[in-house]
Coordinates of C-alpha atoms in Angstrom, one line a residue:
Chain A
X485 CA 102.3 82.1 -54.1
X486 CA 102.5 78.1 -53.4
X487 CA 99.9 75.9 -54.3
X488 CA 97.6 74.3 -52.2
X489 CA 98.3 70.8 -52.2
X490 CA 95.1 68.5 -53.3
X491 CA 93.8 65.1 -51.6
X492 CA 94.6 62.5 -54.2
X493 CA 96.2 59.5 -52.9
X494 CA 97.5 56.5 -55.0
X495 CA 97.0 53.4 -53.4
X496 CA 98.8 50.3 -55.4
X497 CA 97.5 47.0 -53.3
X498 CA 96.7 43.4 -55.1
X499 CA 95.1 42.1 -52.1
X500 CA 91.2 43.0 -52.7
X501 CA 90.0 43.3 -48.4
X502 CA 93.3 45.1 -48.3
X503 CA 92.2 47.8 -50.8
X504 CA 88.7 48.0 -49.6
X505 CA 90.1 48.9 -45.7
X506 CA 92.4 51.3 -46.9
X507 CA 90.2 53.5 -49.2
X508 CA 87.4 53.3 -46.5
X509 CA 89.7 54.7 -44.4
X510 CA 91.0 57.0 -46.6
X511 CA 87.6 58.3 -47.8
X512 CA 86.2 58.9 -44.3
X513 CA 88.9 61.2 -43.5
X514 CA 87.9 62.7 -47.0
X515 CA 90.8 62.1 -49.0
X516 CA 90.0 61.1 -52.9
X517 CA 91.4 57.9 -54.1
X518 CA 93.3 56.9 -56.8
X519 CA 93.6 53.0 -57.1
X520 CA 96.0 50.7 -58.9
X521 CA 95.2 47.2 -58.7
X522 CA 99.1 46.0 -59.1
X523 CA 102.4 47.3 -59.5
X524 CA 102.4 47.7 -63.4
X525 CA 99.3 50.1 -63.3
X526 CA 100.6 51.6 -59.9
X527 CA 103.8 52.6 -62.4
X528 CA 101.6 53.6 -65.3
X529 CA 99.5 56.1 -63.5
X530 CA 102.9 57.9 -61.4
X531 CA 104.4 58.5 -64.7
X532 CA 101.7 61.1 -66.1
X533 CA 101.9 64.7 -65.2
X534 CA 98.8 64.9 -63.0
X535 CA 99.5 62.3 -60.7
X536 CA 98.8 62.1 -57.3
X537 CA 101.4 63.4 -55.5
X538 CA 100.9 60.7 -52.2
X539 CA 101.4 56.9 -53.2
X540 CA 100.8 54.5 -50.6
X541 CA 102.6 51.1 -52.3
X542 CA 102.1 47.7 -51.3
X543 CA 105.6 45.9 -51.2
X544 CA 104.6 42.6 -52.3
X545 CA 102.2 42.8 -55.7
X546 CA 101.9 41.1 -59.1
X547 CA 104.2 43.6 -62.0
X548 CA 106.3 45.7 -60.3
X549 CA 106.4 45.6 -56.9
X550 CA 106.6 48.9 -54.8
X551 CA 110.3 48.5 -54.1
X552 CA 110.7 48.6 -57.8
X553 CA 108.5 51.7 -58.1
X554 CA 110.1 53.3 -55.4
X555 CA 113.8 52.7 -57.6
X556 CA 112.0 53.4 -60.8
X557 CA 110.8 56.7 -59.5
X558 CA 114.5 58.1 -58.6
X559 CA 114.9 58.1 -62.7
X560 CA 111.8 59.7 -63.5
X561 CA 112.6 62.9 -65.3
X562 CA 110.1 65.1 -63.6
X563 CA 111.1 67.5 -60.8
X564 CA 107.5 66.4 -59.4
X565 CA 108.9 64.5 -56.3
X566 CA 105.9 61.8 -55.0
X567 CA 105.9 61.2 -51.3
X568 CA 105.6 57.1 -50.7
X569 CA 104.4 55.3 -47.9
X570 CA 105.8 51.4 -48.0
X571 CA 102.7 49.2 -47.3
X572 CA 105.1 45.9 -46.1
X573 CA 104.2 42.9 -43.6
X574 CA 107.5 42.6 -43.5
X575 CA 109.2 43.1 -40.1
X576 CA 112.7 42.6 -40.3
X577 CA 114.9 45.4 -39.5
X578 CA 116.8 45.2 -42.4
X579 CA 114.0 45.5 -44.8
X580 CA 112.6 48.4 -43.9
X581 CA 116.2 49.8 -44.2
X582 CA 116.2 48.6 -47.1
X583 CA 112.9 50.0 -48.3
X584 CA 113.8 53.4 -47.0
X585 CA 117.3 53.1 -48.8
X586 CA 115.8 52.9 -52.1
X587 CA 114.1 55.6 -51.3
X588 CA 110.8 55.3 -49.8
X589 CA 109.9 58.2 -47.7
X590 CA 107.7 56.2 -45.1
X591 CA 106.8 52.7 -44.3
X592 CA 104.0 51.1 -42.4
X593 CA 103.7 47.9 -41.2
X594 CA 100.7 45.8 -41.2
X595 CA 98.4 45.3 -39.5
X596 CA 98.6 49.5 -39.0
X597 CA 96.5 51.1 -37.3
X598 CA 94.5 53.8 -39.0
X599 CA 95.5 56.7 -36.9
X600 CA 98.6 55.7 -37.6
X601 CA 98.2 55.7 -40.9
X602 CA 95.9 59.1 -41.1
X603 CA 98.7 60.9 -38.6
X604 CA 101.6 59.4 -41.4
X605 CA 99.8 60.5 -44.0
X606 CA 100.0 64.1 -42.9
X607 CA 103.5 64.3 -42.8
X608 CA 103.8 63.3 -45.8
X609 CA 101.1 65.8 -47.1
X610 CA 103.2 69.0 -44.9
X611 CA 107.2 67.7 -46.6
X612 CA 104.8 67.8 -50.4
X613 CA 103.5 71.3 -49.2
X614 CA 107.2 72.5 -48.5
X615 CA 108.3 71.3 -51.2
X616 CA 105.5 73.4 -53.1
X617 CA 106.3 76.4 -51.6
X618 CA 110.2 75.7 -51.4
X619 CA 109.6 75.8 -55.5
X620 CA 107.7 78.6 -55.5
X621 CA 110.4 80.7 -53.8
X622 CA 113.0 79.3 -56.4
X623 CA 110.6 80.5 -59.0
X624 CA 109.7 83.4 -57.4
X625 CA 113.7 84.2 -57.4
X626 CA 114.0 83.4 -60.4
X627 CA 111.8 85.6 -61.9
X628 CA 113.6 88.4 -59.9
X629 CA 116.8 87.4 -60.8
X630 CA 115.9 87.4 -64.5
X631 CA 114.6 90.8 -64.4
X632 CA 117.2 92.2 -62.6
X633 CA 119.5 91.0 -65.1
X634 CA 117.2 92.9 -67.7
X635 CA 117.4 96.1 -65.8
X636 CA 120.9 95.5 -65.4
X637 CA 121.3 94.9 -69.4
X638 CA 119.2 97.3 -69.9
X639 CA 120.4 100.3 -67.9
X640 CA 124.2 99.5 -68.6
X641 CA 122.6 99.8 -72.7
X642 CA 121.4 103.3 -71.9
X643 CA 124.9 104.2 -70.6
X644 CA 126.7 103.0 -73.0
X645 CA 124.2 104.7 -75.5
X646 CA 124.0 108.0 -73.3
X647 CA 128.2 107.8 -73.3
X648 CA 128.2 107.6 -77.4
X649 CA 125.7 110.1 -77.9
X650 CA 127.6 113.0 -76.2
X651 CA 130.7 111.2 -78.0
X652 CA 128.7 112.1 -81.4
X653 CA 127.6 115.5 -80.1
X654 CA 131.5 116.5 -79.2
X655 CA 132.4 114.7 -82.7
X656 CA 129.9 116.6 -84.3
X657 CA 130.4 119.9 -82.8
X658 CA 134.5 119.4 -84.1
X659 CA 133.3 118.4 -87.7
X660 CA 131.0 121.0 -88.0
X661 CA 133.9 123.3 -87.0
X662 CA 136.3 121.4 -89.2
X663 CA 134.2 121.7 -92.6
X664 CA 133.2 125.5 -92.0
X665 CA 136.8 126.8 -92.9
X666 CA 137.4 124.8 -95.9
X667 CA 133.4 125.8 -96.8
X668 CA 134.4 129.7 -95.9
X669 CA 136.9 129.7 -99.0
X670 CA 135.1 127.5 -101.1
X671 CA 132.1 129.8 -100.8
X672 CA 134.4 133.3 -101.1
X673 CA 135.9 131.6 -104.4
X674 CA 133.1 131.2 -105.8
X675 CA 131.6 134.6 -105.6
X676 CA 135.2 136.4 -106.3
X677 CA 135.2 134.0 -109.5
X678 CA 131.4 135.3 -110.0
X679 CA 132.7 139.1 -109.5
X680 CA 135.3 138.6 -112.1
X681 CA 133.2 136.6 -114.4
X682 CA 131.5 139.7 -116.2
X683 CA 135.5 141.4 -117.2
X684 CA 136.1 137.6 -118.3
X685 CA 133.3 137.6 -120.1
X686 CA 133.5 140.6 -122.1
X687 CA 137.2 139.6 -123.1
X688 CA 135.9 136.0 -124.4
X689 CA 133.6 137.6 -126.3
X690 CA 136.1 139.8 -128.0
X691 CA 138.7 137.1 -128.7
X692 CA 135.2 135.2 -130.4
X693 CA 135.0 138.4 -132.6
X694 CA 138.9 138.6 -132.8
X695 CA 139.6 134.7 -133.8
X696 CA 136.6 133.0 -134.5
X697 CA 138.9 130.1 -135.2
X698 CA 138.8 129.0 -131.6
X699 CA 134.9 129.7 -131.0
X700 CA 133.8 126.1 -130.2
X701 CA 136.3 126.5 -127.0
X702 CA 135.5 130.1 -126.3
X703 CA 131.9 129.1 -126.9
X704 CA 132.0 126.4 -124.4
X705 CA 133.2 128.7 -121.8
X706 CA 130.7 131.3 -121.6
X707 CA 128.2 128.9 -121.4
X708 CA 129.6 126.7 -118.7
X709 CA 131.9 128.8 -116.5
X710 CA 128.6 130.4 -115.3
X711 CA 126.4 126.8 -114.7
X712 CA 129.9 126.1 -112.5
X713 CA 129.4 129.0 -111.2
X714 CA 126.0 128.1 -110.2
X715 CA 126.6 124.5 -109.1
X716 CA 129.6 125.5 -106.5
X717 CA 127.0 127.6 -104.9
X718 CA 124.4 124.9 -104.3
X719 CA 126.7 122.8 -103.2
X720 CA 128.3 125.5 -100.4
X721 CA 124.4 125.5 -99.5
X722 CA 124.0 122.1 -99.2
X723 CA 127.2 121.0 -96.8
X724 CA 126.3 124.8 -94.7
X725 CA 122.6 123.5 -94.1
X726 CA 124.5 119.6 -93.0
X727 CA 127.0 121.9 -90.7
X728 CA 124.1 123.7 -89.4
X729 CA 122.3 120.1 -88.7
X730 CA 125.4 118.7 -87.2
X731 CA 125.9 121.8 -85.2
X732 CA 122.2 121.5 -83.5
X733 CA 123.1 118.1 -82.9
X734 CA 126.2 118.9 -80.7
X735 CA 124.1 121.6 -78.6
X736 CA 121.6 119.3 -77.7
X737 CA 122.9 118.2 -74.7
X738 CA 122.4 121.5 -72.6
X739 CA 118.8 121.6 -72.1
X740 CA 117.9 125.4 -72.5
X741 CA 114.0 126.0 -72.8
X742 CA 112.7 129.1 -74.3
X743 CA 109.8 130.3 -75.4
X744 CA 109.3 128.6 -78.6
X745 CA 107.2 128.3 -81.8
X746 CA 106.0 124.9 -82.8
X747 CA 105.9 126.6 -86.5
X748 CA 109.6 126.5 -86.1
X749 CA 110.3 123.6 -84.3
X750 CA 108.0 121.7 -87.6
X751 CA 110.0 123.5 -90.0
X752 CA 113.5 123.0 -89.0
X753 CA 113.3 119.5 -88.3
X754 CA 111.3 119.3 -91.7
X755 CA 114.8 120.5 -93.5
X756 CA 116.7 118.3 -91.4
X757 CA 114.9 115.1 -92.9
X758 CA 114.5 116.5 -96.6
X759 CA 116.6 114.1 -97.2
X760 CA 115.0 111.1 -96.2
X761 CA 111.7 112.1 -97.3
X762 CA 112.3 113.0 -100.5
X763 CA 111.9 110.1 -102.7
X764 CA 108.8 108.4 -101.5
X765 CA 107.4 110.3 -99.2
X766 CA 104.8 113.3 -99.5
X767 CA 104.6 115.7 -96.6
X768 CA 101.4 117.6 -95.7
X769 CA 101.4 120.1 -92.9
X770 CA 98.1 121.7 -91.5
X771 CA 99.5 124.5 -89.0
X772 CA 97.6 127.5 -88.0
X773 CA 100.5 130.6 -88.1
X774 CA 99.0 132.2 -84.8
X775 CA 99.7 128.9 -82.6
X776 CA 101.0 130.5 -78.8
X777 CA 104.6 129.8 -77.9
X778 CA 105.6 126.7 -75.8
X779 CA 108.4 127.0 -73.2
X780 CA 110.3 124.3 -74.8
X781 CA 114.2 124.0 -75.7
X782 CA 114.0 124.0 -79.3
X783 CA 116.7 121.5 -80.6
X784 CA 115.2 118.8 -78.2
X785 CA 111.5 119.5 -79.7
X786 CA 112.9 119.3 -83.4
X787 CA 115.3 115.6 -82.5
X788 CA 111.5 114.4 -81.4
X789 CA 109.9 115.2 -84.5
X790 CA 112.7 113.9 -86.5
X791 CA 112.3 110.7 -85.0
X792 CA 108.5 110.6 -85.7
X793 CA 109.3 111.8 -89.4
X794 CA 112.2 108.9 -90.1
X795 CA 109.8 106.5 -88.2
X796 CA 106.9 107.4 -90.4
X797 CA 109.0 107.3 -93.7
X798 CA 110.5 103.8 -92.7
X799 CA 106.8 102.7 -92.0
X800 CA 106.0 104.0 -95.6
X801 CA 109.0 102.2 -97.1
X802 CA 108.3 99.4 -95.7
X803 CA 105.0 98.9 -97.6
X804 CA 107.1 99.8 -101.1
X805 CA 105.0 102.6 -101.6
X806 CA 104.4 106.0 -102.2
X807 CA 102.9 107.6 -99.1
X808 CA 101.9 111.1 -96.7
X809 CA 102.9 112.1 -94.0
X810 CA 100.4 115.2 -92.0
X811 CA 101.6 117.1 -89.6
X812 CA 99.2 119.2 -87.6
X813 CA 99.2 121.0 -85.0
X814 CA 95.9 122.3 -82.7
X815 CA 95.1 123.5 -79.4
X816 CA 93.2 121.7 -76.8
X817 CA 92.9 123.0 -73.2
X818 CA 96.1 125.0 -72.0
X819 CA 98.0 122.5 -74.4
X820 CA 98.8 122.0 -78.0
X821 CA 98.9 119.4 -79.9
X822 CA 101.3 118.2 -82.3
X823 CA 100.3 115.2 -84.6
X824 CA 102.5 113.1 -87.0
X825 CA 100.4 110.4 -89.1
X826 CA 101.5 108.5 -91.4
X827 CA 99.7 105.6 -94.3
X828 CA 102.3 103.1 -93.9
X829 CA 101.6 99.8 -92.4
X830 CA 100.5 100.8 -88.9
X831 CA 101.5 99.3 -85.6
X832 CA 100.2 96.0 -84.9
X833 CA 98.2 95.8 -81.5
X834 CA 100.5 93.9 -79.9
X835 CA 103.9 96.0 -80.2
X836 CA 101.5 99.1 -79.0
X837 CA 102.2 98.7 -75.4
X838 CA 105.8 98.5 -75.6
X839 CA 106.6 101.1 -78.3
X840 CA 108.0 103.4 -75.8
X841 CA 110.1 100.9 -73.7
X842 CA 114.4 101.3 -74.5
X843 CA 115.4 98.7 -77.3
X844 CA 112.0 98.1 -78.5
X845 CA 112.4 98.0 -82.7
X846 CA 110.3 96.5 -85.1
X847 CA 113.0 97.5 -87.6
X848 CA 116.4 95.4 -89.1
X849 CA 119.1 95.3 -86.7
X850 CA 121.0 98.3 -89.2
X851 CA 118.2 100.2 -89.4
X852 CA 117.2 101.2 -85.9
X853 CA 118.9 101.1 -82.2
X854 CA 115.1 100.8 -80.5
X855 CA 116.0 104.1 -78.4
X856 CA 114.8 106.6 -80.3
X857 CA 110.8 106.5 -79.3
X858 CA 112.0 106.0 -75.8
X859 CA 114.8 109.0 -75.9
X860 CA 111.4 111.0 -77.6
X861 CA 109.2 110.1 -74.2
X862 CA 112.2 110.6 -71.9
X863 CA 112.6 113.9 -73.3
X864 CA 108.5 115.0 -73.9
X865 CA 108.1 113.6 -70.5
X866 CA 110.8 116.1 -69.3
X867 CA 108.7 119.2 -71.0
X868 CA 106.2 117.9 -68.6
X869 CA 104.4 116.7 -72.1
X870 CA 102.7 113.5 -73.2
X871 CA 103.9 111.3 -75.9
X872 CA 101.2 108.0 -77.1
X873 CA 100.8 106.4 -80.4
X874 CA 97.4 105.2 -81.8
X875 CA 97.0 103.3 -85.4
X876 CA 94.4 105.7 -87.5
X877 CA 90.8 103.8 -88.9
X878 CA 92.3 104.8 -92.2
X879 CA 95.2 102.6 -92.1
X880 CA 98.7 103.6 -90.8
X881 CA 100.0 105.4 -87.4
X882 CA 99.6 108.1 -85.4
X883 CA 101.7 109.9 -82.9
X884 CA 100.5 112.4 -80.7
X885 CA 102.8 115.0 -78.6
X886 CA 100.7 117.3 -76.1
X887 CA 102.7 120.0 -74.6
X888 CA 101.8 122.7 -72.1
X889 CA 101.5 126.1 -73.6
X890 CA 103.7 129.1 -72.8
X891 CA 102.5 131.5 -69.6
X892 CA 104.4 134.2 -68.2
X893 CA 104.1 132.8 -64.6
X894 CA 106.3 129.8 -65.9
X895 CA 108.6 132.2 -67.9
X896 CA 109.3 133.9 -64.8
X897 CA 110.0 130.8 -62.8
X898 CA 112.3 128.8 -65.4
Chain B
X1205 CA 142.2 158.2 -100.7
X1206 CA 143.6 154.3 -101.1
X1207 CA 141.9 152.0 -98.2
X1208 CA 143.8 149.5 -96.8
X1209 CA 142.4 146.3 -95.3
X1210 CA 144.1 143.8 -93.2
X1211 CA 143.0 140.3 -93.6
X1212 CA 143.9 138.2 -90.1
X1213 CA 143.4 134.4 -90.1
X1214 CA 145.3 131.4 -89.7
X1215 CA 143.6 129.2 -92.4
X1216 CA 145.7 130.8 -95.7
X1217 CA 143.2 129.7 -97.9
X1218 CA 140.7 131.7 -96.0
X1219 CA 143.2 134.7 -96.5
X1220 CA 144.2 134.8 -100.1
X1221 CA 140.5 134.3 -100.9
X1222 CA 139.5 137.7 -99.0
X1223 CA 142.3 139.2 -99.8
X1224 CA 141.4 138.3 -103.7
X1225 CA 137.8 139.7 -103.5
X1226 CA 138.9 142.9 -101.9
X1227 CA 141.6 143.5 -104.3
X1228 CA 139.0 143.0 -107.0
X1229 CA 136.7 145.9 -105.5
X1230 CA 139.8 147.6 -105.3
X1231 CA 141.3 147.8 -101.9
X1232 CA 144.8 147.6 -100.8
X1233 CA 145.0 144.1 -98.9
X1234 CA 147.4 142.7 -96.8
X1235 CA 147.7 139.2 -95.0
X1236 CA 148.4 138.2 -91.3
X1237 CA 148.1 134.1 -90.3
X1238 CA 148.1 135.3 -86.9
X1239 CA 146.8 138.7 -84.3
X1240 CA 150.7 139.0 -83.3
X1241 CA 151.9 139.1 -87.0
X1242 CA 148.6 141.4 -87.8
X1243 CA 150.0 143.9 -84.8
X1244 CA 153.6 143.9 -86.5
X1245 CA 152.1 144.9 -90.0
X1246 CA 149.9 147.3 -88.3
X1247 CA 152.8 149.2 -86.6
X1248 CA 154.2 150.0 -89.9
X1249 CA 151.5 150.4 -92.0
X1250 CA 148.0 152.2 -91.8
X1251 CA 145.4 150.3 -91.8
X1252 CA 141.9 151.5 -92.3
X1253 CA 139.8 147.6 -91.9
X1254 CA 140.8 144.8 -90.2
X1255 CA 139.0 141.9 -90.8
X1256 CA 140.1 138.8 -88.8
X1257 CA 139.2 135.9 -87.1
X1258 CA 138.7 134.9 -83.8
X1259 CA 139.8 131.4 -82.9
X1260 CA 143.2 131.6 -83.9
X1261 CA 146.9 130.0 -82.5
X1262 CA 148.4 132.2 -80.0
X1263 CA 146.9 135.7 -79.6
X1264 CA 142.7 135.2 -80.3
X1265 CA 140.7 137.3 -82.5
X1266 CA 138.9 138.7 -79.5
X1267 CA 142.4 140.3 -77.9
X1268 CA 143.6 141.5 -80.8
X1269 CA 140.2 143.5 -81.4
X1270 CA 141.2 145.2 -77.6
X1271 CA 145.1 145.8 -78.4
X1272 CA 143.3 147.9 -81.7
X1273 CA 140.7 150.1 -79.6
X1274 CA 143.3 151.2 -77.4
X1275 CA 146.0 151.5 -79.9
X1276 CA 144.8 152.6 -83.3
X1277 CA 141.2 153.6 -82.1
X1278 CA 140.6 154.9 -86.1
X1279 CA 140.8 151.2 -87.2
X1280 CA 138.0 149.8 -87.6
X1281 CA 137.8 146.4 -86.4
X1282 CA 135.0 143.2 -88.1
X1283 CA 135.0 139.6 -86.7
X1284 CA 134.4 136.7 -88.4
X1285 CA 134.2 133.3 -87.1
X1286 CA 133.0 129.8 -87.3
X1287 CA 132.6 129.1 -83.7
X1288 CA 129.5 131.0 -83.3
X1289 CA 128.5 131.6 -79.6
X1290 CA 126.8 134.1 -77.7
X1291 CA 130.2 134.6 -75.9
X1292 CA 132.1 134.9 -79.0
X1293 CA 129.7 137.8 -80.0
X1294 CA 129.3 139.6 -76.9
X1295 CA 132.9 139.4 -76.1
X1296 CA 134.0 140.9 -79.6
X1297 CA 130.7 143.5 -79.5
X1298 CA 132.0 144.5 -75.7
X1299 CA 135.4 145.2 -76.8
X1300 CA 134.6 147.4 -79.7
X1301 CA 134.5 145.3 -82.9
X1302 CA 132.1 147.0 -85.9
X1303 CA 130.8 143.8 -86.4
X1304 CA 130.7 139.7 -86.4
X1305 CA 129.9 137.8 -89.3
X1306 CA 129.5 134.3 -89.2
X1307 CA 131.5 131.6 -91.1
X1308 CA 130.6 129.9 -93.8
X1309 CA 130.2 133.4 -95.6
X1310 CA 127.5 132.2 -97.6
X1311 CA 127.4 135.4 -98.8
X1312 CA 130.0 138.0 -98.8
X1313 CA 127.5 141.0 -99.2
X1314 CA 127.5 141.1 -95.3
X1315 CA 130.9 141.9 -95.5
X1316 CA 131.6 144.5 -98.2
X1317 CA 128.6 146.4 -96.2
X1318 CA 130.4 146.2 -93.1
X1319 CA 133.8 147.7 -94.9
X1320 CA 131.0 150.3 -96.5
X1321 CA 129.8 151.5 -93.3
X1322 CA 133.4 151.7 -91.7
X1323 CA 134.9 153.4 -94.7
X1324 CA 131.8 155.9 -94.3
X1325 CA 132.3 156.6 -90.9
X1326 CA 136.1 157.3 -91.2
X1327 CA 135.1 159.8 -94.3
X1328 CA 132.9 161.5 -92.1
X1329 CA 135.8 161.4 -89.2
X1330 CA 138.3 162.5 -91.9
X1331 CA 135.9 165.5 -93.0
X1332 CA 135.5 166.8 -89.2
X1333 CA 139.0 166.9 -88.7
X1334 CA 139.9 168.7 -92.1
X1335 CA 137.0 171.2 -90.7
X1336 CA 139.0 171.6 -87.5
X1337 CA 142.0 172.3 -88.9
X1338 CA 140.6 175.2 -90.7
X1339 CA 141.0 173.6 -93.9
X1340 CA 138.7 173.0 -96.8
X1341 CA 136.5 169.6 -96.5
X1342 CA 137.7 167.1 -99.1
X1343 CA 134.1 165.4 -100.3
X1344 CA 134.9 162.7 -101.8

């Protein structure tokens, strides 16, 4: 939108019956006056920001004259242009070629006459109003411009992201494939090593009986071979439940919705960030075993609640402190409800409204891409869910997933 | 009666190790790194269990499970594999395998039960066939 232009005009005359004719005139056709009694005050009040945007300049005054202004003002740093009107009682040709050279944008010549004048005075008012709404438009473009680059930025970020992601997803799906042989004969070893350990053991023990000489090394044996034993198997364990983590990561990409349980959904996503939650973080899950099924592809459901979880334990670790996170889960109206709250520092009010936008982080540039809360609302959004975030009166945030429940119509349908 | 068991798989290690904890229960074991080499042994030697894999070089798991069923029907055929898919499973169920147990063997109790419950139906075979032939039924 331009701005309407208002009715302030500068006028800069020395000569006192001058003055007085001109703001009459002036004021009659209800215009409000601005007056500088020479050139020097004429100057001081163009410079500040809220000038009038009309000058009407007397050529000829004490300080600077209006010529002088008229120069002056070409070096003003201020994209505010001011539209002058050279007052001169000089007729020669030249001059007012002159005056209009330097820049002036109109001249008059006295004696004017005040129609004149009034009739002058309102082209000068319609070239300040185009150039008002002439600068409106630029900002106006602008504005679109910059946003458009945004969007531009913004979307060509999801691409590249969306092109890395299934990147990772094929990447995982080959390491996942890649570790499982070598895993397969770790694993086999181990338990043929464990089926042979009892003959082993009984001839140890004889050779202890036989040459007790060596017992300190025999000794050793039967009591370590076993905890080796042991350890290889929690280790096979270990990398099996990454593999299995790695290979619901690959799969995520199809989008195949089933009828689900939330139970599940908690619980796999729990093991999935074990890791992460298990030095500071205390996790307290209030979920009612007879919860309906929600038509939901599983693997999608579980990446959301991972994010919430490493979300909440960064939020936690961020305050250096021990903390909770609840899970619960409850039914509201032909949906349920799945709520993640942490006691870490909550969200300021502020970020609230853009938590869910692509790129938003409050976290170190290492720590997180700003994607995953809106890749969590992209994809709740898609199990025609809700996804919103509200800080608890207890301190700390709270996420809150609503999904529709399960019906056999919508079984039959999808 | 002394069972034979032919381990197929192209990863060796994967081999020696089965072929190691079936020796230990006491089963004759042999090795093939591929279907084709497992055919060759098979067309000179009995084989009572094959256990092989599925995503192999050449020949897959899945064909090799077919060329058994219609050649050496007796054999009883268990998959295991570390690409697990519904396809993989339905394909080697469809064409006759006993059963499909999934890589990383966490646990290789799946397996010796599988080679039980083969080993038990063949006994029963075996005793039907001795009772056929007129002959005296060998419990064993």
């Amino acid at each position: 939108m331009s701005k309407i232009i208002d009715r302030r005009i500068l006028i800069a005359e020395d000569d006192l019956t001058s003055r007085l004719i001109l703001s009459q005139t002036l004021s009659k056709a209800n215009f409000q006056i601005v007056v500088a009694n020479d050139g020097d005050e004429a100057w001081h009040i163009i410079k500040q920001a809220d000038s009038p945007r009309l000058a009407i300049l007397d050529w000829m005054m004490p300080g600077f004259t209006g010529l002088e202004i008229i120069k002056k003002l070409q070096y003003l740093d201020s994209n505010k242009h001011v539209y002058t009107i050279l007052l001169t009682s000089k007729t020669e040709r030249q001059d007012l070629i002159r005056g209009l050279k330097a820049g002036a944008d109109d001249y008059l010549v006295k004696p004017y006459d005040a129609d004149e004048l009034l009739a002058r005075i309102e082209v000068g008012r319609r070239i300040i109003q185009l150039e008002e709404d002439q600068v409106s438009f630029q900002n106006e473009l602008k504005k679109y411009a910059t946003d458009m680059e945004e969007l531009a930025t913004d979307r060509a970020k999801q691409l590249v992201h969306a092109d890395r992601m299934a990147t990772l997803g094929l990447l995982s799906a080959g390491m996942a494939h890649e570790i499982n042989n070598p895993l397969t004969f770790i694993s086999g070893n181990r338990q043929v090593l464990s089926d042979c350990w009892p003959t082993i053991k009984n001839s140890l023990e004889q050779d202890l009986k036989m040459a007790p000489a060596n017992s300190a090394q025999i000794g050793f044996c039967l009591e370590e071979i076993p905890k080796i034993i042991n350890g290889v198997g929690t280790g096979v364990s270990r990398v099996k439940k990454i593999v299995d983590g790695l290979k619901s990561f690959a799969r995520q990409n199809e989008t195949i919705r089933k009828p689900s349980s939330i139970h599940d959904c908690i619980n796999q996503a729990l093991i999935l960030c074990k890791n992460r939650l298990k030095y500071n973080v205390e996790v307290i899950t209030d979920i009612p075993e007879d919860m309906p099924d929600i038509n939901v592809d599983k693997q999608q459901i579980e990446q959301v609640l991972v994010n919430l979880l490493y979300n909440a334990a960064d939020a936690i670790e961020e305050q250096q402190k021990q903390g909770s996170i609840e899970i619960s889960t409850r039914l509201k109206s032909g949906k349920i409800e799945i709520i993640v709250e942490d006691n870490g520092g909550g969200l300021p009010e502020k970020i609230l409204a853009g938590l869910f936008n692509p790129f938003f982080t409050t976290k170190a540039m290492d720590k997180g891409t700003g994607l995953g809360l809106s890749i969590c609302q992209g994809i709740i959004e898609e199990h025609d869910g809700t996804i919103r975030a509200e800080n608890r009166s207890s301190g700390g945030a709270r996420f809150i997933v609503e999904l529709p429940l399960f019906t056999t119509t919508e079984g039959a349908t999808k | 009666m002394s069972v034979h068991i032919l381990i197929v798989d192209d990863e060796n290690e994967i081999c020696e190790m089965l072929s190691r904890h079936f020796r230990f229960l006491g089963y004759e074991v042999d090795q093939a790194e591929s279907a084709e080499q497992a055919l060759e042994i098979m067309s000179e030697k009995r084989m009572e269990v094959v256990i092989s894999d599925i995503m192999m070089p050449g020949m897959l798991g899945t064909d090799l499970v077919s060329a058994i069923r219609t050649e050496y029907p007796m054999t009883h055929v268990i998959m295991i594999t570390g690409y697990v898919t519904l396809e993989n499973a339905l394909t080697c169920m469809r064409r006759g395998a006993d059963t499909c147990v999934f890589k990383p063997l966490e646990d290789l109790t799946e397996l010796d039960e599988a080679v039980e419950r083969a080993l038990d139906d063949l006994r029963r075979w075996k005793d039907k066939f001795l009772e056929l032939q007129g002959m005296k039924g060998g419990k064993k």
